[in-house]
Coordinates of C-alpha atoms in Angstrom, one line a residue:
X263 CA 71.6 285.4 104.2
X264 CA 75.5 285.2 104.1
X265 CA 75.1 281.6 103.8
X266 CA 72.8 282.0 100.8
X267 CA 75.4 284.1 99.1
X268 CA 78.1 281.7 99.7
X269 CA 75.8 278.9 98.4
X270 CA 75.1 280.8 95.2
X271 CA 78.7 281.6 94.6
X272 CA 79.8 278.0 95.2
X273 CA 77.0 276.8 92.9
X274 CA 78.3 279.2 90.2
X275 CA 81.9 278.0 90.6
X276 CA 80.9 274.2 90.4
X277 CA 78.6 274.6 87.3
X278 CA 80.7 277.0 85.4
X279 CA 80.8 276.4 81.7
X280 CA 84.0 276.2 79.7
X281 CA 85.1 279.3 77.8
X282 CA 84.4 279.4 74.0
X283 CA 87.3 279.2 71.6
X284 CA 88.9 282.2 70.2
X285 CA 89.7 283.1 66.6
X286 CA 92.5 280.9 66.3
X287 CA 90.6 277.6 65.8
X288 CA 92.2 274.2 66.0
X289 CA 90.3 270.9 65.3
X290 CA 89.8 268.4 62.6
X291 CA 87.9 268.4 59.3
X292 CA 85.7 265.4 59.5
X293 CA 83.9 263.9 56.4
X294 CA 81.4 262.2 58.7
X295 CA 80.4 265.4 60.4
X296 CA 80.2 267.3 57.1
X297 CA 77.9 264.5 55.7
X298 CA 75.5 264.4 58.7
X299 CA 75.1 268.3 58.6
X300 CA 75.5 268.9 54.9
X301 CA 78.7 270.8 55.8
X302 CA 80.8 271.0 58.9
X303 CA 80.4 274.2 60.7
X304 CA 83.9 275.4 61.7
X305 CA 83.0 278.9 63.1
X306 CA 82.1 282.3 62.3
X307 CA 83.8 285.8 62.3
X308 CA 82.9 289.5 61.8
X309 CA 85.2 290.6 59.0
X310 CA 85.6 294.3 58.3
X311 CA 87.9 296.4 56.0
X312 CA 89.4 295.6 52.7
X313 CA 92.2 293.2 53.7
X314 CA 90.8 290.6 56.1
X315 CA 92.5 287.4 56.0
X316 CA 91.5 283.6 56.6
X317 CA 94.6 281.4 57.0
X318 CA 94.4 277.7 57.3
X319 CA 97.2 275.2 57.9
X320 CA 96.9 271.5 57.3
X321 CA 99.3 268.6 57.6
X322 CA 97.9 265.7 55.7
X323 CA 97.8 267.2 52.2
X324 CA 97.3 263.8 50.6
X325 CA 94.2 263.0 52.3
X326 CA 92.9 266.5 51.6
X327 CA 93.5 266.2 47.9
X328 CA 91.9 262.8 47.7
X329 CA 88.9 264.0 49.4
X330 CA 88.7 267.2 47.4
X331 CA 88.5 269.1 50.7
X332 CA 87.1 272.6 50.5
X333 CA 86.2 275.5 52.8
X334 CA 82.9 277.5 52.0
X335 CA 82.3 281.0 53.3
X336 CA 78.8 282.3 53.5
X337 CA 77.8 285.9 54.7
X338 CA 75.3 285.4 57.6
X339 CA 72.4 287.0 55.9
X340 CA 72.7 284.9 52.8
X341 CA 73.0 281.8 54.9
X342 CA 70.1 282.7 57.0
X343 CA 68.0 283.2 53.7
X344 CA 69.1 279.7 52.4
X345 CA 68.0 278.0 55.7
X346 CA 64.7 279.7 55.7
X347 CA 64.1 279.5 51.9
X348 CA 61.1 277.4 50.9
X349 CA 62.8 276.2 47.7
X350 CA 64.2 273.1 49.2
X351 CA 67.8 273.6 48.0
X352 CA 69.8 270.3 47.8
X353 CA 73.1 269.9 49.5
X354 CA 75.2 270.6 46.5
X355 CA 72.9 273.6 45.6
X356 CA 73.4 275.1 49.0
X357 CA 77.2 274.8 48.7
X358 CA 77.3 276.2 45.3
X359 CA 75.8 279.5 46.6
X360 CA 78.9 280.2 49.0
X361 CA 80.2 283.7 48.5
X362 CA 83.8 282.4 48.8
X363 CA 85.2 279.0 48.2
X364 CA 88.8 277.6 49.0
X365 CA 90.2 274.4 47.8
X366 CA 92.8 272.8 50.3
X367 CA 95.6 271.3 48.3
X368 CA 98.5 272.9 50.0
X369 CA 100.1 273.0 53.6
X370 CA 99.0 276.6 54.1
X371 CA 96.2 278.6 52.4
X372 CA 95.5 282.3 52.7
X373 CA 92.1 283.8 51.6
X374 CA 91.6 287.5 51.4
X375 CA 88.2 288.8 52.4
X376 CA 88.1 292.2 50.6
X377 CA 85.6 295.0 49.6
X378 CA 83.4 294.8 52.7
X379 CA 81.4 298.0 52.9
X380 CA 80.3 297.4 56.5
X381 CA 81.3 294.7 59.1
X382 CA 79.6 291.5 58.3
X383 CA 79.5 288.0 60.1
X384 CA 80.8 285.3 57.8
X385 CA 80.2 281.5 58.6
X386 CA 82.9 279.0 57.6
X387 CA 81.9 275.4 56.5
X388 CA 84.0 272.4 55.5
X389 CA 82.9 270.0 52.9
X390 CA 84.5 267.5 50.6
X391 CA 83.2 265.0 47.8
X392 CA 81.5 262.8 50.4
X393 CA 79.4 265.5 52.1
X394 CA 76.6 265.2 49.5
X395 CA 76.6 261.5 49.1
X396 CA 74.2 259.2 50.7
X397 CA 76.7 256.3 51.2
X398 CA 78.2 256.9 54.6
X399 CA 80.7 253.9 54.4
X400 CA 82.8 256.0 51.9
X401 CA 83.0 258.9 54.2
X402 CA 84.7 256.8 56.9
X403 CA 88.1 258.2 56.1
X404 CA 90.8 259.9 58.0
X405 CA 90.1 263.4 59.5
X406 CA 92.3 266.4 58.7
X407 CA 93.8 268.2 61.6
X408 CA 93.9 271.9 61.0
X409 CA 94.7 275.4 62.5
X410 CA 92.7 278.3 61.4
X411 CA 93.5 281.9 62.1
X412 CA 90.9 284.7 61.4
X413 CA 92.3 288.2 61.1
X414 CA 91.1 291.7 60.5
X415 CA 93.0 294.6 59.2
X416 CA 94.7 296.7 61.9
X417 CA 95.0 300.6 61.9
X418 CA 97.6 300.5 59.3
X419 CA 95.6 298.2 57.0
X420 CA 97.6 295.0 57.8
X421 CA 95.7 291.7 58.6
X422 CA 97.2 291.3 62.0
X423 CA 94.1 292.1 64.3
X424 CA 92.6 289.0 66.0
X425 CA 89.5 290.9 67.2
X426 CA 86.3 290.6 65.1
X427 CA 84.4 293.8 64.4
X428 CA 82.1 293.1 67.5
X429 CA 85.1 292.8 69.9
X430 CA 87.0 295.7 68.6
X431 CA 87.7 298.2 71.3
X432 CA 86.9 296.1 74.2
X433 CA 90.7 295.5 75.0
X434 CA 91.2 299.3 75.2
X435 CA 88.0 299.7 77.3
X436 CA 89.0 297.2 79.9
X437 CA 92.6 298.8 80.1
X438 CA 91.1 302.1 80.9
X439 CA 88.7 300.6 83.3
X440 CA 91.3 298.8 85.2
X441 CA 93.5 302.0 85.1
X442 CA 90.6 304.0 86.7
X443 CA 90.1 301.3 89.4
X444 CA 93.7 301.5 90.2
X445 CA 93.7 305.2 90.4
X446 CA 90.6 305.2 92.6
X447 CA 92.1 302.5 94.8
X448 CA 95.2 304.6 95.4
X449 CA 93.2 307.6 96.4
X450 CA 90.4 306.1 98.4
X451 CA 91.5 302.7 99.6
X452 CA 93.0 303.8 102.9
X453 CA 90.2 305.9 104.0
X454 CA 87.6 303.3 103.0
X455 CA 89.6 300.6 104.9
X456 CA 89.7 302.8 108.0
X457 CA 85.9 303.3 107.7
X458 CA 85.3 299.6 107.7
X459 CA 87.8 298.9 110.3
X460 CA 86.2 301.3 112.7
X461 CA 82.8 299.4 112.5
X462 CA 79.8 301.6 113.3
X463 CA 76.4 301.8 111.8
X464 CA 77.6 301.6 108.2
X465 CA 79.9 298.5 108.8
X466 CA 77.9 295.9 107.1
X467 CA 76.6 298.1 104.2
X468 CA 80.2 299.1 103.4
X469 CA 81.5 295.5 103.6
X470 CA 78.8 294.2 101.1
X471 CA 79.2 297.2 98.8
X472 CA 83.0 297.1 98.9
X473 CA 82.9 293.3 98.1
X474 CA 80.8 293.9 95.1
X475 CA 83.1 296.6 94.0
X476 CA 86.2 294.3 94.3
X477 CA 84.4 291.5 92.4
X478 CA 83.6 294.2 89.6
X479 CA 87.2 295.2 89.6
X480 CA 88.4 291.5 89.5
X481 CA 86.2 291.0 86.5
X482 CA 87.5 294.0 84.6
X483 CA 91.2 292.7 85.4
X484 CA 90.4 289.1 84.3
X485 CA 88.8 290.6 81.1
X486 CA 91.9 292.7 80.4
X487 CA 94.3 290.0 81.0
X488 CA 92.2 287.6 78.6
X489 CA 92.0 290.2 75.9
X490 CA 95.7 291.1 76.2
X491 CA 96.6 287.5 75.3
X492 CA 93.8 287.3 72.8
X493 CA 95.3 290.2 71.0
X494 CA 98.5 288.3 70.5
X495 CA 97.3 284.8 69.5
X496 CA 93.6 284.9 69.0
X497 CA 92.9 282.4 71.8
X498 CA 93.5 284.3 74.9
X499 CA 93.2 282.7 78.5
X500 CA 89.7 281.2 78.4
X501 CA 89.9 280.5 82.1
X502 CA 90.4 284.4 82.7
X503 CA 87.3 285.1 80.6
X504 CA 85.2 282.5 82.5
X505 CA 86.7 283.9 85.8
X506 CA 85.7 287.5 84.7
X507 CA 82.1 286.2 84.2
X508 CA 82.1 284.4 87.6
X509 CA 83.3 287.6 89.4
X510 CA 80.5 289.5 87.6
X511 CA 77.9 287.2 88.6
X512 CA 79.1 287.0 92.3
X513 CA 79.0 290.9 92.3
X514 CA 75.4 290.8 90.9
X515 CA 74.5 288.5 93.8
X516 CA 76.2 290.7 96.3
X517 CA 74.4 294.0 95.1
X518 CA 71.1 292.1 94.9
X519 CA 71.6 290.9 98.5
X520 CA 72.4 294.6 99.6
X521 CA 69.6 296.3 97.8
X522 CA 67.0 293.7 98.7
X523 CA 68.0 293.8 102.3
X524 CA 67.6 297.5 102.6
X525 CA 64.5 298.1 100.5
X526 CA 62.6 295.1 102.0
X527 CA 63.5 295.9 105.5
X528 CA 62.2 299.5 105.1
X529 CA 59.1 298.4 103.2
X530 CA 58.2 295.6 105.8
X531 CA 58.7 297.9 108.8
X532 CA 56.7 300.6 107.1
X533 CA 54.0 298.0 106.5
X534 CA 54.0 297.3 110.3
X535 CA 53.7 301.0 110.9
X536 CA 56.6 300.9 113.4
X537 CA 57.6 304.3 114.4
X538 CA 60.3 303.4 116.9
X539 CA 62.7 301.6 114.3
X540 CA 61.8 303.1 110.9
X541 CA 65.1 302.4 109.3
X542 CA 65.9 299.1 110.7
X543 CA 66.4 296.0 108.4
X544 CA 63.9 293.6 109.7
X545 CA 65.1 290.0 109.2
X546 CA 61.8 288.3 109.5
X547 CA 61.1 284.9 108.0
X548 CA 59.0 286.5 105.3
X549 CA 61.7 288.9 104.2
X550 CA 64.4 286.4 104.3
X551 CA 62.2 283.8 102.3
X552 CA 61.5 286.4 99.7
X553 CA 65.3 287.3 99.5
X554 CA 66.3 283.8 99.3
X555 CA 63.8 283.1 96.4
X556 CA 64.8 286.1 94.4
X557 CA 68.6 285.6 94.8
X558 CA 68.4 281.9 94.0
X559 CA 66.2 282.7 90.9
X560 CA 68.7 285.2 89.5
X561 CA 71.6 282.8 90.1
X562 CA 69.9 280.0 88.3
X563 CA 69.0 282.2 85.5
X564 CA 72.5 283.6 85.2
X565 CA 73.9 280.0 85.1
X566 CA 71.3 278.9 82.5
X567 CA 72.2 281.9 80.2
X568 CA 75.9 281.1 80.5
X569 CA 75.3 277.4 79.5
X570 CA 73.0 278.5 76.5
X571 CA 75.5 281.0 75.2
X572 CA 79.3 281.0 76.2
X573 CA 80.5 283.3 73.4
X574 CA 80.3 286.7 75.2
X575 CA 81.9 288.3 78.1
X576 CA 80.0 289.2 81.3
X577 CA 77.0 290.7 79.4
X578 CA 74.8 289.0 76.9
X579 CA 72.3 290.3 74.3
X580 CA 69.5 288.0 75.7
X581 CA 68.8 286.0 72.6
X582 CA 67.6 283.0 74.7
X583 CA 64.8 282.3 77.2
X584 CA 67.1 282.7 80.1
X585 CA 68.3 286.1 79.1
X586 CA 64.7 287.4 78.5
X587 CA 63.6 285.9 81.8
X588 CA 66.6 287.8 83.4
X589 CA 65.4 291.1 81.8
X590 CA 61.9 290.5 83.2
X591 CA 63.3 289.8 86.7
X592 CA 65.4 292.9 86.7
X593 CA 62.3 295.0 85.5
X594 CA 60.1 293.5 88.3
X595 CA 62.7 294.1 90.9
X596 CA 63.2 297.8 89.9
X597 CA 59.4 298.4 89.7
X598 CA 58.7 296.6 93.1
X599 CA 61.6 298.3 94.8
X600 CA 60.7 301.6 93.3
X601 CA 57.1 301.4 94.4
X602 CA 58.1 300.4 98.1
X603 CA 60.5 303.5 98.1
X604 CA 57.9 305.6 96.7
X605 CA 55.5 304.8 99.5
X606 CA 58.2 305.5 102.1
X607 CA 59.0 308.9 100.4
X608 CA 55.4 310.1 100.1
X609 CA 54.7 309.6 103.8
X610 CA 58.0 310.8 105.0
X611 CA 58.0 314.3 106.6
X612 CA 61.5 314.9 107.1
X613 CA 63.2 316.6 104.0
X614 CA 66.6 315.0 104.8
X615 CA 65.2 311.5 104.9
X616 CA 63.2 312.2 101.8
X617 CA 66.5 313.4 100.0
X618 CA 68.2 310.2 101.4
X619 CA 65.5 307.8 100.1
X620 CA 65.3 309.6 96.6
X621 CA 69.0 309.4 96.2
X622 CA 69.0 305.7 97.2
X623 CA 66.2 305.1 94.8
X624 CA 68.2 306.6 91.8
X625 CA 71.1 304.2 92.5
X626 CA 68.9 301.3 93.1
X627 CA 66.8 301.7 89.9
X628 CA 69.9 302.5 87.8
X629 CA 71.4 299.2 88.9
X630 CA 68.4 297.1 88.0
X631 CA 67.1 298.9 84.8
X632 CA 70.4 299.8 83.1
X633 CA 70.7 296.4 81.6
X634 CA 67.1 296.0 80.3
X635 CA 67.1 299.5 78.9
X636 CA 70.5 299.1 77.0
X637 CA 69.3 295.7 75.7
X638 CA 66.5 297.4 74.2
X639 CA 68.4 300.4 72.9
X640 CA 71.0 298.1 71.4
X641 CA 68.4 296.9 68.9
X642 CA 68.8 300.1 66.9
X643 CA 72.5 299.6 66.3
X644 CA 74.1 297.0 63.8
X645 CA 74.4 293.4 64.9
X646 CA 78.1 293.6 65.4
X647 CA 77.7 296.7 67.8
X648 CA 74.9 295.3 70.1
X649 CA 77.2 293.3 72.5
X650 CA 79.6 296.1 72.8
X651 CA 76.8 298.7 73.6
X652 CA 75.3 296.4 76.3
X653 CA 78.8 295.4 77.8
X654 CA 80.3 298.9 78.0
X655 CA 76.9 300.5 78.9
X656 CA 76.0 298.3 81.7
X657 CA 79.6 298.4 83.3
X658 CA 79.4 302.2 83.2
X659 CA 75.9 302.5 84.6
X660 CA 76.5 300.1 87.3
X661 CA 79.7 301.9 88.2
X662 CA 77.7 305.2 88.5
X663 CA 75.2 303.3 90.7
X664 CA 78.0 302.3 93.1
X665 CA 79.4 305.7 93.2
X666 CA 75.9 307.1 94.1
X667 CA 75.5 304.5 96.9
X668 CA 79.2 305.1 98.2
X669 CA 78.6 308.9 98.3
X670 CA 75.3 308.3 100.0
X671 CA 76.6 306.0 102.8
X672 CA 79.9 307.7 103.4
X673 CA 78.3 311.1 103.4
X674 CA 79.2 313.3 106.5
X675 CA 75.8 315.0 106.3
X676 CA 72.8 313.2 104.7
X677 CA 73.2 309.6 106.0
X678 CA 74.4 310.7 109.3
X679 CA 71.6 313.4 109.7
X680 CA 69.1 310.7 108.9
X681 CA 70.7 308.4 111.6
X682 CA 70.6 311.1 114.3
X683 CA 67.0 312.1 113.4
X684 CA 65.7 308.4 113.4
X685 CA 67.6 307.8 116.7
X686 CA 67.7 304.1 115.8
X687 CA 70.1 301.7 114.3
X688 CA 70.6 301.8 110.4
X689 CA 69.8 299.0 108.0
X690 CA 72.0 295.9 108.1
X691 CA 73.5 297.0 111.4
X692 CA 74.2 294.7 114.4
X693 CA 73.9 296.7 117.4
X694 CA 71.9 300.0 118.3
X695 CA 74.6 301.8 120.1
X696 CA 75.7 304.0 117.3
X697 CA 73.4 307.1 117.5
X698 CA 75.9 309.9 117.2
X699 CA 77.6 311.1 114.1
X700 CA 81.0 309.6 113.8
X701 CA 84.0 311.4 112.4
X702 CA 86.7 310.0 110.1

């Protein structure tokens, strides 16, 4: 199983997609691209407030003037209506319905987007006099290099904020999250390291759980570094954003490995009606095969989702097939593991053991169901708030799940009483020589 996890992590690293561009965009205005698509799509941004700003810098003014280069801004809802309209608008008719238009005849252009009652997504398109012509030979002219900066008003109303409405607040959230991780590490790192170093019946469980926690902390730190740079230049460090998502996927694989190993071991052993080793993780070909299939399925779906949509950080809103399949997989895992633990709890006579299994079930189900539930809850929020609700909510819920599991496995009462009552080794242990209650 350890080899499986390494394979999944290596697979993720090799196939990792490139990070998406920030809100300082660099590229070229192309007449050919604009003619092929009836307008070259440059990007989109969620403006808010009364003094949002779009700034464009170009070098080749003569070419821009000669081509009658223009930028067209459409509100997302209006653009969607145009795309779905049955009127069959022509190219020129579509461009004429843009809410804002900018003619590029200077080195630098500033366009203020004001009087926005609520945050809205705006699409930016480039077009020129060749865009709506059928003759492609005339469009084979020189491209125009550009740099575009999209800004929202800050707390003082000045257009200096690189974050869109959907990203606002994430920088501060990851700062607080990293700060909490740092404080917790200062308080508990030494005692946790001593517990792992001593070995004992919880050795493997604590190693896997701590590895997942370190990956989550690494993801939070990478996101904070990316957003800190992003707040200054609108680009950030795309590698750190991708690294944050990589750490998060690796953490998901670690936790899936841990929870599957524990729950499947208990369930399979109960199915065998073995009374001599009721809490042992049973590494049979059947359990290993099921775990391999589930872990690889989740890894493939996570990678697929990243290739489909690279515009988010760590958690997506599941607008594509891969995201929907991930939700279905997590619901199925929560239901199957919950049912298995329920069967164990109903036949367990020991109050301490029932309490142990119930607490474990809470942490397990919270880990798997928080993402699907929050994805459903986010539907009631505005479009620009949904990604933030899912991102912040899932991180907090899974952090609570880890706290529940740590309290359970580091407890000096519940887990050790279960161990002494069972008189056998615990799940994920190597040897059976740890029967007494250890003391830290």
